mmCIF file of C-alpha atoms in Angstrom:
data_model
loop_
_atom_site.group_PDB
_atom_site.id
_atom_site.type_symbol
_atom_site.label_atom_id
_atom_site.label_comp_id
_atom_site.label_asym_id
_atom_site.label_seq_id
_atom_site.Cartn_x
_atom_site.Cartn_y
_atom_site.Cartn_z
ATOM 1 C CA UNK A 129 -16.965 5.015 -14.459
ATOM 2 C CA UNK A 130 -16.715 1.286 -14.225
ATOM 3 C CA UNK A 131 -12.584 1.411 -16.126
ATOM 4 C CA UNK A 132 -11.632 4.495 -13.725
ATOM 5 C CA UNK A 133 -12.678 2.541 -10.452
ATOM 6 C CA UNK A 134 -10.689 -0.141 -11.857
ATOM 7 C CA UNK A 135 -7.543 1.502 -12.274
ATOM 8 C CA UNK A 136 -8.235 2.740 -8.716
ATOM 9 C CA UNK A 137 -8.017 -1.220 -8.046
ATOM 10 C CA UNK A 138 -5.262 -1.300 -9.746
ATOM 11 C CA UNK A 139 -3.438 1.614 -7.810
ATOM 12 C CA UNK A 140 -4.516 0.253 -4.738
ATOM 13 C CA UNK A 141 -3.164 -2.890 -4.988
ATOM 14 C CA UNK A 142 0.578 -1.644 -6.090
ATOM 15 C CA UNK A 143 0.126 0.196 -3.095
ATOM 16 C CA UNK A 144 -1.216 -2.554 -0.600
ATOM 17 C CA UNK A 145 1.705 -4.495 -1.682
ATOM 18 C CA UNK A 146 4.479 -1.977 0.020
ATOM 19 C CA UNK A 147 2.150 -3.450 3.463
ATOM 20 C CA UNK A 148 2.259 -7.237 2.777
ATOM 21 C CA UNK A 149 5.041 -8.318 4.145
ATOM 22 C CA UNK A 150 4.322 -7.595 8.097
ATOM 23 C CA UNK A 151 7.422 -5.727 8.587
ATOM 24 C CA UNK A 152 5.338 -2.780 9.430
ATOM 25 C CA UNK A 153 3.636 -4.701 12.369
ATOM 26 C CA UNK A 154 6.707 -6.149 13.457
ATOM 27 C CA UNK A 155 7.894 -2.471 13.729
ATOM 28 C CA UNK A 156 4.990 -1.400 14.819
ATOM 29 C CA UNK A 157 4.837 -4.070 18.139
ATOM 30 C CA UNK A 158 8.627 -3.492 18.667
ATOM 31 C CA UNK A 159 7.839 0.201 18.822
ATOM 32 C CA UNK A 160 4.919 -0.380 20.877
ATOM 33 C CA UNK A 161 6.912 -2.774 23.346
ATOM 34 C CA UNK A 162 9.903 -0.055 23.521
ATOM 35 C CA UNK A 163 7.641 2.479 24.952
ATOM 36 C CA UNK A 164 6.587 0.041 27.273
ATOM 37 C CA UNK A 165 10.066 -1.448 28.840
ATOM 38 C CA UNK A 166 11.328 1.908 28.509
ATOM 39 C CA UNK A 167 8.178 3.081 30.973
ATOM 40 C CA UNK A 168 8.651 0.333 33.131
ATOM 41 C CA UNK A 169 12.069 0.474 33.163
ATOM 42 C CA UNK A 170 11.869 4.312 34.042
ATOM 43 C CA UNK A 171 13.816 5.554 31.361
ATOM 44 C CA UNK A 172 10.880 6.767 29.553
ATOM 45 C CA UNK A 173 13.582 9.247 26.932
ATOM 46 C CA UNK A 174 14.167 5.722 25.442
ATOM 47 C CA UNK A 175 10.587 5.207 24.420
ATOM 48 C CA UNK A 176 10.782 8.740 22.913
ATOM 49 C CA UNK A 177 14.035 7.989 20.864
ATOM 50 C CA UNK A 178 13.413 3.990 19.880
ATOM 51 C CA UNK A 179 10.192 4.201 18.199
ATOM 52 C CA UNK A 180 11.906 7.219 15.651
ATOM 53 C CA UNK A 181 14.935 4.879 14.874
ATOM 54 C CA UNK A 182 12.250 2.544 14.225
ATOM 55 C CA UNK A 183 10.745 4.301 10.683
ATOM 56 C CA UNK A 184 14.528 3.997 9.060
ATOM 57 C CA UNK A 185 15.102 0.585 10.281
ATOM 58 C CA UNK A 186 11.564 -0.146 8.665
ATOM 59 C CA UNK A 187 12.800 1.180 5.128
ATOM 60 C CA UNK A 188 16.237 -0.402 4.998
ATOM 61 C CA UNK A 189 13.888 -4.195 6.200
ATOM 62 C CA UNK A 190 12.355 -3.349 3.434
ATOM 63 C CA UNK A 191 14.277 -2.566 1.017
ATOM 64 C CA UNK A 192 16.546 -5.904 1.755
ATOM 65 C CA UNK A 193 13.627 -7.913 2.427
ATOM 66 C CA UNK A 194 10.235 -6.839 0.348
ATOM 67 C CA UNK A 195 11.650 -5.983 -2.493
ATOM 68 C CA UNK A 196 14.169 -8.533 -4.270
ATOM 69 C CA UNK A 197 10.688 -11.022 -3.309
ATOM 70 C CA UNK A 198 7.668 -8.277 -5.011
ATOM 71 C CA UNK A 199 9.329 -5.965 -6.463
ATOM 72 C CA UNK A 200 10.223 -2.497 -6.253
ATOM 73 C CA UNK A 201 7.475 0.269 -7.525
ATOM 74 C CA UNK A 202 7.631 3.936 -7.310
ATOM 75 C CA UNK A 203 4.228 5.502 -6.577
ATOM 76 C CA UNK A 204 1.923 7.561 -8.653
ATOM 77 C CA UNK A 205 3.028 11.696 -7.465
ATOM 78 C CA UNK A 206 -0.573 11.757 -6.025
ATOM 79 C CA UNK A 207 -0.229 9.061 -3.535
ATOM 80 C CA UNK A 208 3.427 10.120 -2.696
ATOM 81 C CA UNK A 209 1.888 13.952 -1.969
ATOM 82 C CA UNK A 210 -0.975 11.821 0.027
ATOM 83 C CA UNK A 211 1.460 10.131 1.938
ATOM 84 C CA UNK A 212 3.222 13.375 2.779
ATOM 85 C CA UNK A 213 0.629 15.213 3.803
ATOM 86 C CA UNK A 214 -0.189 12.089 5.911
ATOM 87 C CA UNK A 215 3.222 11.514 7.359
ATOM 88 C CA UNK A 216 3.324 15.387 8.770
ATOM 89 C CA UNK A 217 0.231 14.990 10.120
ATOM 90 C CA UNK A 218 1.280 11.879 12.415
ATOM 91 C CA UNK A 219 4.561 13.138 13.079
ATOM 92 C CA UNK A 220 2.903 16.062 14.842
ATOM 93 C CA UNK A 221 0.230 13.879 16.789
ATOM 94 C CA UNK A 222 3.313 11.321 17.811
ATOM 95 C CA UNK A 223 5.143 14.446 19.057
ATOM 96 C CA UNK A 224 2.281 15.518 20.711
ATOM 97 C CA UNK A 225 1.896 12.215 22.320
ATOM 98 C CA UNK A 226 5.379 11.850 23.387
ATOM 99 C CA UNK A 227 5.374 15.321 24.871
ATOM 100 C CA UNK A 228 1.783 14.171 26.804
ATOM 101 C CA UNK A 229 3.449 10.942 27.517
ATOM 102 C CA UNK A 230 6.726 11.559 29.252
ATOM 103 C CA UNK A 231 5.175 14.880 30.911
ATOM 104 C CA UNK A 232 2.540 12.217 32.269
ATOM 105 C CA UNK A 233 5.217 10.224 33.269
ATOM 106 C CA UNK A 234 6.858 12.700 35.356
ATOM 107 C CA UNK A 235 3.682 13.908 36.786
ATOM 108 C CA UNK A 236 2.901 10.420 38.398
ATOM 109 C CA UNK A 237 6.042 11.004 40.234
ATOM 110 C CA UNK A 238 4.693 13.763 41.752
ATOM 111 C CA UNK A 239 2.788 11.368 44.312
ATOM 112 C CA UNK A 240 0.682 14.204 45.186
ATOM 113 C CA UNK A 241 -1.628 12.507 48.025
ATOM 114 C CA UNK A 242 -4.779 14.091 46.602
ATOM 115 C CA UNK A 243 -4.950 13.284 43.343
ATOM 116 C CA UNK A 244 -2.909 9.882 43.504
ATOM 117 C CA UNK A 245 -5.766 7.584 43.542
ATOM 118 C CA UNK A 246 -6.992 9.736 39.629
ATOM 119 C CA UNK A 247 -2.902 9.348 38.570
ATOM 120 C CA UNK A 248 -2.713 5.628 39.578
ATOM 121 C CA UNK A 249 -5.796 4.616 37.233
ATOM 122 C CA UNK A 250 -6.456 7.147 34.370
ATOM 123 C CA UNK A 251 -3.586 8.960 33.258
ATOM 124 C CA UNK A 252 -1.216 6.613 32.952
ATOM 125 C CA UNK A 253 -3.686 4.626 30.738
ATOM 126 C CA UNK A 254 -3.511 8.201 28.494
ATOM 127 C CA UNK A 255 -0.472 7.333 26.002
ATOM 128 C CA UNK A 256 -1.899 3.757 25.211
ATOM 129 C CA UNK A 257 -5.127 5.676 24.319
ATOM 130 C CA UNK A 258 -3.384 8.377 22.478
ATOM 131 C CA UNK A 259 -0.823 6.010 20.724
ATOM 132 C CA UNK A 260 -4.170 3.895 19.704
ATOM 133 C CA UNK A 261 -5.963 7.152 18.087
ATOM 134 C CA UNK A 262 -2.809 7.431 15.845
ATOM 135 C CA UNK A 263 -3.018 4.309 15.086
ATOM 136 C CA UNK A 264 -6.592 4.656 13.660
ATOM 137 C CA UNK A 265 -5.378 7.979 12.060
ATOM 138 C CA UNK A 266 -2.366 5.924 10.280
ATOM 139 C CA UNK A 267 -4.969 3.228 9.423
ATOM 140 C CA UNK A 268 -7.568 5.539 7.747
ATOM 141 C CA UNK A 269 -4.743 7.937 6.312
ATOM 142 C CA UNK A 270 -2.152 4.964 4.882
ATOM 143 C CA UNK A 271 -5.432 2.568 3.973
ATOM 144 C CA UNK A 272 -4.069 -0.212 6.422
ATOM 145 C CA UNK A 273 -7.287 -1.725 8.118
ATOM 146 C CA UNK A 274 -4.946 -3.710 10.604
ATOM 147 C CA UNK A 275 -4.170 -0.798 12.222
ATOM 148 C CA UNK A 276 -7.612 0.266 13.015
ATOM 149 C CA UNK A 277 -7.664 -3.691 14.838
ATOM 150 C CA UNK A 278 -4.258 -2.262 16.708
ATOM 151 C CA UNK A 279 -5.896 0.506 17.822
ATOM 152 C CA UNK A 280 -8.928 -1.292 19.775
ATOM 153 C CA UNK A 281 -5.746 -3.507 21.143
ATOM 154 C CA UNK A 282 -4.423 0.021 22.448
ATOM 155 C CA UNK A 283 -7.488 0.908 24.229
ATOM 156 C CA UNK A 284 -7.999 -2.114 25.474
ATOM 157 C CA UNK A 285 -4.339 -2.008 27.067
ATOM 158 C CA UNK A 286 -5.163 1.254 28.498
ATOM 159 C CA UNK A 287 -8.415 0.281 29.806
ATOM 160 C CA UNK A 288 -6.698 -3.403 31.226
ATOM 161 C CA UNK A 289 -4.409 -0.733 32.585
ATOM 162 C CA UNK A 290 -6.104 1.175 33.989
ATOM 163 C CA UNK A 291 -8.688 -1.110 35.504
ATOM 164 C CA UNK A 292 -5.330 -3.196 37.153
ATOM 165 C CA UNK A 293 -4.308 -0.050 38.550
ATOM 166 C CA UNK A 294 -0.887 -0.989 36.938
ATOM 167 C CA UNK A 295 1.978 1.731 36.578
ATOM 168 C CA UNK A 296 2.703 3.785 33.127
ATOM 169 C CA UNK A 297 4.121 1.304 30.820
ATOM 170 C CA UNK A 298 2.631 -2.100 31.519
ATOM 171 C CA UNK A 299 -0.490 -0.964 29.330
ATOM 172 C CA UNK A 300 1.548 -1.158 25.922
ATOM 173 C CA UNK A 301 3.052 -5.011 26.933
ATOM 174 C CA UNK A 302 0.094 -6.741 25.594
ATOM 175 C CA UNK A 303 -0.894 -4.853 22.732
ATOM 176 C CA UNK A 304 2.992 -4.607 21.519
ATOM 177 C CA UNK A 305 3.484 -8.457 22.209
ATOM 178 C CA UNK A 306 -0.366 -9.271 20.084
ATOM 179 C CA UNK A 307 1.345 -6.903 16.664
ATOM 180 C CA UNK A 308 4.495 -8.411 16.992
ATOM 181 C CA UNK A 309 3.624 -11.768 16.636
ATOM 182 C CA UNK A 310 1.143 -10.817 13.859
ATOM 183 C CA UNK A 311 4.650 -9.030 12.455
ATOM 184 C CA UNK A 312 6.404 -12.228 12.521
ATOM 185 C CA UNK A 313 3.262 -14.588 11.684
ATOM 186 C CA UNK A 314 2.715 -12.392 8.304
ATOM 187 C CA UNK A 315 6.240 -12.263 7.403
ATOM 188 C CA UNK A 316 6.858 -15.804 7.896
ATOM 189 C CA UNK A 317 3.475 -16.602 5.240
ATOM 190 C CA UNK A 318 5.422 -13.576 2.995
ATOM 191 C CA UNK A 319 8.421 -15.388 2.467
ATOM 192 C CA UNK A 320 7.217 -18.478 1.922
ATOM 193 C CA UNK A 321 4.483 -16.863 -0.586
ATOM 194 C CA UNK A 322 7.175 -14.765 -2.232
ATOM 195 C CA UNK A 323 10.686 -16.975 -2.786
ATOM 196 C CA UNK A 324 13.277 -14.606 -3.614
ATOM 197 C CA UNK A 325 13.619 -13.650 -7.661
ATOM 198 C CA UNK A 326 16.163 -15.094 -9.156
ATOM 199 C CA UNK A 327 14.733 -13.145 -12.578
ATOM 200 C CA UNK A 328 17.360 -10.480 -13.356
ATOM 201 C CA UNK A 329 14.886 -8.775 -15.583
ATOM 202 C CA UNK A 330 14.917 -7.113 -18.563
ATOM 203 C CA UNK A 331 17.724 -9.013 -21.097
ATOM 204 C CA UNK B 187 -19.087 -10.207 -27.887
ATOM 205 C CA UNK B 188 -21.532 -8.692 -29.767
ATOM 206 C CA UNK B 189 -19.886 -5.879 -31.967
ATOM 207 C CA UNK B 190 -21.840 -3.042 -33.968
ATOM 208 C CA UNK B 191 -22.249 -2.930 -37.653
ATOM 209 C CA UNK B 192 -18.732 -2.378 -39.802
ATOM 210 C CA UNK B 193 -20.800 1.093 -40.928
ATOM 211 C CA UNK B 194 -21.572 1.900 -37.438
ATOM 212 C CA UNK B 195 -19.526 4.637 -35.771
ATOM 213 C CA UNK B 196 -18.691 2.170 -33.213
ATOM 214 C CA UNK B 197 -16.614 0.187 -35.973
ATOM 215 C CA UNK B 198 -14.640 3.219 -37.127
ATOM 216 C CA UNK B 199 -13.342 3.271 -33.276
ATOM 217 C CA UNK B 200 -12.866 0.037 -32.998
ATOM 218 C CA UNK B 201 -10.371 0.089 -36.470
ATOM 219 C CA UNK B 202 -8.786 2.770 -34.353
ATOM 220 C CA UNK B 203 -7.920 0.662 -31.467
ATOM 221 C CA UNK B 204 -4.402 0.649 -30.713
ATOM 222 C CA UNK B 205 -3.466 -3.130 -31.054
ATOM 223 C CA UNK B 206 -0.196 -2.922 -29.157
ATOM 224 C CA UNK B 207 -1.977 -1.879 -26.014
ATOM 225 C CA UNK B 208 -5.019 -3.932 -27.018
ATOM 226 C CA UNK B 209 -3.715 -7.299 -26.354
ATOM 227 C CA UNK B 210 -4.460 -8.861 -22.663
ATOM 228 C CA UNK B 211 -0.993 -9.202 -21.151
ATOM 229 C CA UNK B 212 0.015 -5.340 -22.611
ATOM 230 C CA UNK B 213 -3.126 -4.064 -21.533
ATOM 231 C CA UNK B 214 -2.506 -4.920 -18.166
ATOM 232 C CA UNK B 215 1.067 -4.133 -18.125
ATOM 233 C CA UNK B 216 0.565 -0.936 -19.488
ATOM 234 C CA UNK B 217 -2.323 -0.243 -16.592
ATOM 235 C CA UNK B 218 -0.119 -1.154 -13.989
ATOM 236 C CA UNK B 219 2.693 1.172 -15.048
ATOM 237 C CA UNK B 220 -0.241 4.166 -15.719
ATOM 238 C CA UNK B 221 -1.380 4.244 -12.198
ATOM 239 C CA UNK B 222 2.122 4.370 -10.734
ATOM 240 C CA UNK B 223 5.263 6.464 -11.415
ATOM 241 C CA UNK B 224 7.871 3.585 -12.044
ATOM 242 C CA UNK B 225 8.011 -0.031 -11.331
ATOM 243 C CA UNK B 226 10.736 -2.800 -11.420
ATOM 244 C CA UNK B 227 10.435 -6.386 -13.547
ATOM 245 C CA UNK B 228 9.674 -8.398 -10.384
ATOM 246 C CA UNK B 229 6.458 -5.852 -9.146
ATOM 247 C CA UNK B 230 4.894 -6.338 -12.672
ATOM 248 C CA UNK B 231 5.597 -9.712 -13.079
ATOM 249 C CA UNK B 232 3.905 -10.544 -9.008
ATOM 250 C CA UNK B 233 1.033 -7.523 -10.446
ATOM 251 C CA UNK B 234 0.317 -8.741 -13.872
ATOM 252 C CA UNK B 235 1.579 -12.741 -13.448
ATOM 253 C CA UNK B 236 3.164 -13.185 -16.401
ATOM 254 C CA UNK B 237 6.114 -15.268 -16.896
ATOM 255 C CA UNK B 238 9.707 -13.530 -16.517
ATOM 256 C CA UNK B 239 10.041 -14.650 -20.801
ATOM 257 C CA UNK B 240 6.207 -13.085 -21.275
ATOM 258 C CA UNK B 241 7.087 -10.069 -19.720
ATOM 259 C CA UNK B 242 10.228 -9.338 -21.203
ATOM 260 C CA UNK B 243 9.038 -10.289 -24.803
ATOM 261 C CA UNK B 244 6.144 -7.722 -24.054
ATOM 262 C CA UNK B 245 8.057 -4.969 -22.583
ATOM 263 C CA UNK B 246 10.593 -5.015 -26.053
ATOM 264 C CA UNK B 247 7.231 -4.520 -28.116
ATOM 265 C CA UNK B 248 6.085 -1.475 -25.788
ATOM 266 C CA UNK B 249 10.016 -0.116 -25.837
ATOM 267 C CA UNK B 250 10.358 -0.497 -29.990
ATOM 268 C CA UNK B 251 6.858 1.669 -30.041
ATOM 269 C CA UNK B 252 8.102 4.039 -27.607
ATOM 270 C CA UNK B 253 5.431 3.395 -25.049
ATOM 271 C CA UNK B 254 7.950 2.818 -22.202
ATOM 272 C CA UNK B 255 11.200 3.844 -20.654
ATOM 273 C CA UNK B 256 13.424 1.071 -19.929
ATOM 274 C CA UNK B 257 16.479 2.089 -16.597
ATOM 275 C CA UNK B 258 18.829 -0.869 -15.871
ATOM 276 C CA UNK B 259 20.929 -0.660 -12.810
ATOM 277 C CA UNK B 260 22.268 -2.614 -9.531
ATOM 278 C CA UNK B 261 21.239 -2.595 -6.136
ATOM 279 C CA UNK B 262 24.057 -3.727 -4.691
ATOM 280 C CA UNK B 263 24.865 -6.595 -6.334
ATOM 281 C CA UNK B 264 21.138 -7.218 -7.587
ATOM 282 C CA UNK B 265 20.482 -6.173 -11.364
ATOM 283 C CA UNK B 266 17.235 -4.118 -11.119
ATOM 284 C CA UNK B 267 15.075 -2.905 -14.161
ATOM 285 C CA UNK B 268 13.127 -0.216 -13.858
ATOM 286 C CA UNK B 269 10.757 0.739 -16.449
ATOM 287 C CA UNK B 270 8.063 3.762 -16.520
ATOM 288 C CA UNK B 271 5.723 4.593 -18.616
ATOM 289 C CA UNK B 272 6.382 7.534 -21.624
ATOM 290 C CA UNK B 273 4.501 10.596 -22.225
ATOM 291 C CA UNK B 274 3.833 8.844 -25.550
ATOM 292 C CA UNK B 275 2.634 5.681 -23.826
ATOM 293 C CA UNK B 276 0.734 7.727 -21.428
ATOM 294 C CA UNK B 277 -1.621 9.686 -24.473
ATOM 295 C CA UNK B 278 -1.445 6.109 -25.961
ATOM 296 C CA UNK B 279 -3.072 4.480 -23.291
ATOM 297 C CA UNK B 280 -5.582 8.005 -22.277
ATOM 298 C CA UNK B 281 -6.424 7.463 -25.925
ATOM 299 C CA UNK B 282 -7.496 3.715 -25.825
ATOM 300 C CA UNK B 283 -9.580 4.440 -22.621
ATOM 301 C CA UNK B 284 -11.392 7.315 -24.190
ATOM 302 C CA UNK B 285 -11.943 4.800 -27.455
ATOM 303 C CA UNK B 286 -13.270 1.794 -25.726
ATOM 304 C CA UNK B 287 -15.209 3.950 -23.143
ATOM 305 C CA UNK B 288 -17.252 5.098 -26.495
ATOM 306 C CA UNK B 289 -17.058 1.825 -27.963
ATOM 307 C CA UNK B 290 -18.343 0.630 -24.984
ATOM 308 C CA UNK B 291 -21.415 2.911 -23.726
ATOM 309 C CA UNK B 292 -23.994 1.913 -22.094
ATOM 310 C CA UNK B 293 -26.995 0.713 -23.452
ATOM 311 C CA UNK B 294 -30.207 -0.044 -22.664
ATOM 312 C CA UNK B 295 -31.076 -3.342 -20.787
ATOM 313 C CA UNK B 296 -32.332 -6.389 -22.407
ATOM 314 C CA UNK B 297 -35.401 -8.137 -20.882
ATOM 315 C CA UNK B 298 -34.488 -11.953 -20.704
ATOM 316 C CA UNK B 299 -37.309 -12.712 -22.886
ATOM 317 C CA UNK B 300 -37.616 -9.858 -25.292
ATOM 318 C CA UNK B 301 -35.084 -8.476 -28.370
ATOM 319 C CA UNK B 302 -32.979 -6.138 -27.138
ATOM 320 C CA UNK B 303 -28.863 -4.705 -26.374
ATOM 321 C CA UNK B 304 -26.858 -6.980 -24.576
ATOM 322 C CA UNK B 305 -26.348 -5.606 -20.587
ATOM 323 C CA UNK B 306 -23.288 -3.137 -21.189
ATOM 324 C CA UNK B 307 -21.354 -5.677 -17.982
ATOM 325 C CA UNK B 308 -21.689 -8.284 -19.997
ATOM 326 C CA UNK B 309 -19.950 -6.774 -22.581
ATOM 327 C CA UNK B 310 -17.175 -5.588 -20.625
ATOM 328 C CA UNK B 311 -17.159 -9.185 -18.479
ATOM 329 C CA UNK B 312 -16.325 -10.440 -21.839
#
């Protein structure tokens, strides 16, 4: 029905609206670009932590950002129990990722003479790749088509990578850098679009 | 808009149409706060664009009729209203669909040169 797929409209937008304000890329980039310098900088425990601290850090930008400028909305049970669901299910493939990641990491270390040549190209391309397919999970899952763009930018890091022969790390740089200047090009156009309300509300 | 007959059925639902949720600005106001749990003044005034004085003077109606729940509080030092949408105003506004959905059927197409209902998106364009 024509009035229940508009309510859907509705719904969607109150939701699109938590995503507006490109704090989420700029998160998203710095997370990205922590994994990286972490890699290069062979601490790779600190690209395990930073990204975490990230997803609090996101909420309180938010929270003192977003919403004195659009508002502050509470959504419908069935989105929040969608966004669960959603939440567990990248939690577990970032886990994953970071175990495959750091355990990769390690394993180039091993500069086993054999398989060196296989360690130096593919595998350290691997977590850009993996990192990009939860990207395109969080896109379809969260409805955010941007991240299904910041995905293709993840396998093309991996596959710049990897074709560069470059070390574990240097893959995430350019993808990271590209989704934090969206980050700071959207909130820029947010805050000028949205001036802070001086409405108290309700008398 | 081209109504039915007062005898019609269609005109007994449409005298049953609740006016409060009827009008444009409530309508949408009232929408906005179904399809979510709770909302603040600022979100419905950036999701509906009405004026801070609109809103407010619409909001009272809905509160007098019992259609919404009205939570004042501060975020730190930021007064924040938070309003959510009753039971009551819930049926209220599950009732009005279900009315102008049968108000509102479709009907059969009009040729452009022949006698004939209006196209039902017209109506609803309207």
């Amino acid at each position: 029905m024509n009035e229940s797929r508009d309510l859907d409209r509705i719904e969607r937008r109150a939701y699109q609206t938590i995503w507006e304000d490109g704090l989420l890329d700029l998160f998203v980039g710095a997370g990205i670009l922590a994994i990286g310098l972490s890699w290069i900088s062979r601490f790779p425990v600190l690209g395990a932590v930073l990204p975490a601290l990230l997803v609090p850090a996101w909420q309180v930008a938010h929270k003192q950002i977003a919403e004195p400028r659009t508002g502050y909305v509470k959504l419908s049970r069935a989105r929040q129990a969608r966004q669960k669901r959603s939440l567990q299910a990248l939690a577990l493939l970032g886990v994953a990722t970071m175990m495959l990641g750091v355990a990769a990491f390690f394993f180039t270390q091993a500069r086993s003479p054999a398989v060196d040549e296989l360690l130096r190209t593919a595998i350290p391309a691997l977590p850009a790749v993996l990192l990009g397919i939860g990207s395109a999970l969080a896109g379809m899952l969260f409805e955010i088509r941007r991240l299904l763009a910041y995905a293709g930018l993840l396998f093309a890091g991996g596959a710049a990578g990897a074709w560069l022969h470059a070390g574990p790390g240097w893959h995430f740089l350019f993808p990271g850098i590209v989704i934090v200047i969206v980050g700071v090009t959207m909130l820029v156009s947010f805050l000028r679009k949205y001036p802070a309300q001086d409405v108290a509300g309700f008398p | 808009m081209t109504l039915a007959k007062p005898d019609t059925p269609n005109a007994k639902r449409l005298a049953e149409i609740d006016r409060l949720i009827h009008e444009p600005a409530r309508l949408s106001l009232v929408a906005c706060l179904y399809v979510v749990e709770a909302a603040d003044f600022v979100f419905l005034m950036r999701q509906t664009g009405l004026t801070g004085g609109n809103l407010s003077s619409h909001v009272s109606k809905l509160e007098q009729a019992g259609y919404v729940d009205v939570k004042k509080s501060f975020v730190g030092k930021r007064p924040q209203t938070v309003l959510r949408l009753t039971s009551k105003g819930r049926t209220a506004f599950e009732r009005y669909r279900r009315t102008m959905s049968g108000v509102l059927t479709p009907a059969p197409r009009r040729r452009p040169d022949g006698p004939g209902c209006v196209e039902p998106e017209s109506i609803v364009a309207e």
